[in-house]
Coordinates of C-alpha atoms in Angstrom, one line a residue:
M63 CA 5.6 64.1 22.1
I64 CA 8.9 65.2 23.6
G65 CA 8.0 68.9 23.2
F66 CA 4.7 68.5 24.9
S67 CA 6.3 66.5 27.7
L68 CA 8.9 69.2 28.2
V69 CA 6.1 71.8 28.4
E70 CA 4.4 69.8 31.3
I71 CA 7.8 69.5 33.1
L72 CA 8.3 73.3 32.7
K73 CA 4.9 73.9 34.2
I74 CA 5.9 71.8 37.2
V75 CA 9.4 73.2 37.6
F76 CA 8.3 76.8 37.3
Y77 CA 5.1 76.4 39.3
G78 CA 5.6 79.5 41.4
N79 CA 6.9 81.7 38.6
D80 CA 3.9 82.0 36.2
T81 CA 5.8 84.4 33.8
I82 CA 8.6 81.9 33.0
A83 CA 6.2 79.0 32.9
Y84 CA 3.8 80.9 30.6
Y85 CA 6.4 82.2 28.1
G86 CA 8.6 79.1 28.2
A87 CA 5.8 76.7 27.8
N88 CA 4.1 78.7 25.0
Y89 CA 7.4 79.1 23.0
L90 CA 8.1 75.4 23.4
V91 CA 4.6 74.4 22.2
I92 CA 4.9 76.8 19.3
A93 CA 8.2 75.3 18.3
T94 CA 6.7 71.8 18.7
Y95 CA 3.7 72.6 16.5
A96 CA 6.1 74.2 13.9
S97 CA 8.2 71.1 13.8
L98 CA 5.0 69.0 13.4
I99 CA 4.0 71.2 10.5
I100 CA 7.4 70.7 8.9
F101 CA 7.0 66.9 9.4
L102 CA 3.6 67.0 7.7
V103 CA 4.6 68.9 4.6
K104 CA 8.1 67.6 4.0
D105 CA 7.0 64.9 1.6
F106 CA 4.3 66.9 -0.3
N107 CA 4.5 67.5 -4.0
F108 CA 3.0 70.9 -3.8
K109 CA 2.0 71.1 -7.5
L110 CA 0.2 67.8 -7.2
L111 CA -1.3 68.8 -3.9
F112 CA -2.7 72.1 -5.3
K113 CA -4.0 70.3 -8.4
Q114 CA -5.7 67.5 -6.5
F115 CA -7.0 69.3 -3.4
K116 CA -7.7 72.8 -4.6
L117 CA -11.3 72.8 -3.3
H118 CA -10.2 71.2 0.0
L119 CA -7.6 73.8 0.5
V120 CA -10.0 76.7 -0.1
V121 CA -12.6 75.2 2.2
L122 CA -10.0 74.7 4.9
L123 CA -8.7 78.2 4.5
F124 CA -12.1 79.7 5.1
F125 CA -12.8 77.2 7.9
N126 CA -9.6 78.1 9.6
A127 CA -10.1 81.8 9.2
Y128 CA -13.5 81.5 10.9
I129 CA -12.2 79.3 13.8
I130 CA -9.3 81.8 14.4
Y131 CA -11.8 84.6 14.5
V132 CA -13.9 82.7 17.1
L133 CA -10.9 81.8 19.1
N134 CA -9.6 85.4 19.1
Q135 CA -13.1 86.6 20.3
M136 CA -12.8 84.1 23.2
I137 CA -9.3 85.3 24.0
M138 CA -10.3 89.0 23.8
Q139 CA -12.8 88.4 26.6
D140 CA -9.9 88.3 29.0
A141 CA -9.7 91.8 30.4
Q142 CA -6.0 91.4 31.2
L143 CA -5.1 90.7 27.6
S144 CA -4.6 93.7 25.3
V145 CA -4.7 93.5 21.6
Y146 CA -1.3 93.5 19.8
S147 CA 0.5 92.8 23.1
L148 CA 3.1 90.0 23.2
D149 CA 0.7 87.8 25.0
F150 CA -2.0 88.3 22.4
I151 CA 0.5 87.6 19.5
I152 CA 1.6 84.4 21.3
E153 CA -2.0 83.3 21.6
V154 CA -2.8 84.1 18.0
A155 CA 0.3 82.3 16.7
Y156 CA -0.5 79.4 18.9
N157 CA -4.1 79.2 17.5
V158 CA -2.9 79.5 13.9
L159 CA -0.4 76.8 14.4
I160 CA -2.8 74.3 16.0
L161 CA -5.3 74.9 13.1
L162 CA -2.5 74.5 10.6
V163 CA -1.6 71.2 12.2
L164 CA -5.2 70.0 12.0
S165 CA -5.6 71.1 8.4
L166 CA -2.3 69.7 7.2
S167 CA -2.8 66.4 9.0
L168 CA -6.1 66.1 7.1
I169 CA -4.4 67.0 3.8
H170 CA -1.6 64.6 4.7
Y171 CA -4.1 61.8 5.2
L172 CA -6.0 62.6 2.0
Y173 CA -2.7 62.8 0.1
H174 CA -1.3 59.5 1.3
E175 CA -4.5 57.5 2.4
T176 CA -2.6 55.2 4.8
K177 CA -3.4 53.9 8.2
Q178 CA -0.5 55.9 9.6
G179 CA -1.9 59.0 8.0
L180 CA -5.3 58.4 9.6
L181 CA -3.7 57.8 13.0
L182 CA -1.8 61.1 12.7
F183 CA -5.0 62.9 11.7
L184 CA -6.9 61.5 14.6
A185 CA -4.1 62.4 17.0
S186 CA -4.1 65.9 15.6
V187 CA -7.9 66.2 16.0
C188 CA -7.7 65.1 19.6
I189 CA -4.8 67.4 20.4
V190 CA -6.3 70.4 18.6
F191 CA -9.7 70.0 20.2
S192 CA -8.0 69.6 23.6
E193 CA -6.3 72.9 23.0
M194 CA -9.6 74.5 22.1
V195 CA -11.2 73.2 25.2
Q196 CA -8.2 74.5 27.2
V197 CA -8.7 78.0 25.6
A198 CA -12.3 77.8 26.8
Y199 CA -11.2 76.7 30.2
L200 CA -8.6 79.5 30.6
F201 CA -10.5 82.4 29.1
I202 CA -14.2 81.7 29.5
S203 CA -15.0 79.3 32.3
S204 CA -12.8 77.3 34.7
A205 CA -15.3 74.5 35.0
Y206 CA -13.9 71.1 36.1
L207 CA -15.6 69.4 33.2
L208 CA -13.6 71.4 30.7
Q209 CA -10.4 70.4 32.4
M210 CA -11.4 66.7 32.3
A211 CA -12.3 67.0 28.6
Y212 CA -8.9 68.6 27.9
T213 CA -7.1 65.8 29.8
A214 CA -9.1 63.1 28.1
L215 CA -8.6 64.5 24.6
I216 CA -4.9 65.1 25.0
G217 CA -4.5 61.6 26.4
I218 CA -6.3 60.0 23.5
G219 CA -4.3 62.2 21.1
F220 CA -1.0 61.0 22.6
Y221 CA -2.2 57.4 22.5
F222 CA -2.9 57.8 18.7
L223 CA 0.6 59.3 18.3
Y224 CA 2.0 56.4 20.2
I225 CA 0.3 53.9 17.9
Y226 CA 1.5 55.9 14.9
I227 CA 5.1 55.9 16.1
K228 CA 4.9 52.2 16.9
I229 CA 3.6 51.3 13.5
K230 CA 6.2 53.5 11.8
Y231 CA 9.0 51.9 13.9
E232 CA 7.8 48.4 13.1
S233 CA 7.5 49.1 9.4
S234 CA 11.0 50.6 9.4
Q235 CA 12.3 47.5 11.3
K236 CA 10.7 45.2 8.7
K237 CA 12.3 47.2 5.9
L238 CA 15.7 47.1 7.6
K239 CA 15.4 43.3 8.2
S240 CA 14.4 42.6 4.6
F241 CA 17.2 44.8 3.4
S242 CA 19.8 43.0 5.5
F243 CA 18.3 39.6 4.5
I244 CA 18.7 40.4 0.8
Q245 CA 22.4 41.2 1.3

């Protein structure tokens, strides 16, 4: 959440300078998504994961490849964006990371089957779909409805993240109190 908040602050601070805002915000969002991916996979037992979810992983791989293809087709409709330019590479990396977050949050939920995992998955769904709506808003049509859908989805996603963090914090506080009570 801190990374996404910093991105919004960057957009405000560098409002007149689109280049700094664009590159700074995208690099920060890419770093934020990468850290979320690390968070999602840090407690996986990969042997067990591949054994239990082989079919899921294959389906997600094909699904993600198709979605990336579609997103890239949408991005390439922008006449100002040339293939294999830095901007194109940033957009592709951005899209790959958001789909990895979505897929890994689903696998994380299936792997752990907890309420927190479900909240994290729902938050990821909302945030990723808001990003897809934003791609449509930026590269296809700047309809006001798309901007409203983006705002609603990202808000709901952050709400789910807030609930996830709150539950995680409360459970860690309970463990800490029970540990200190035992001593």
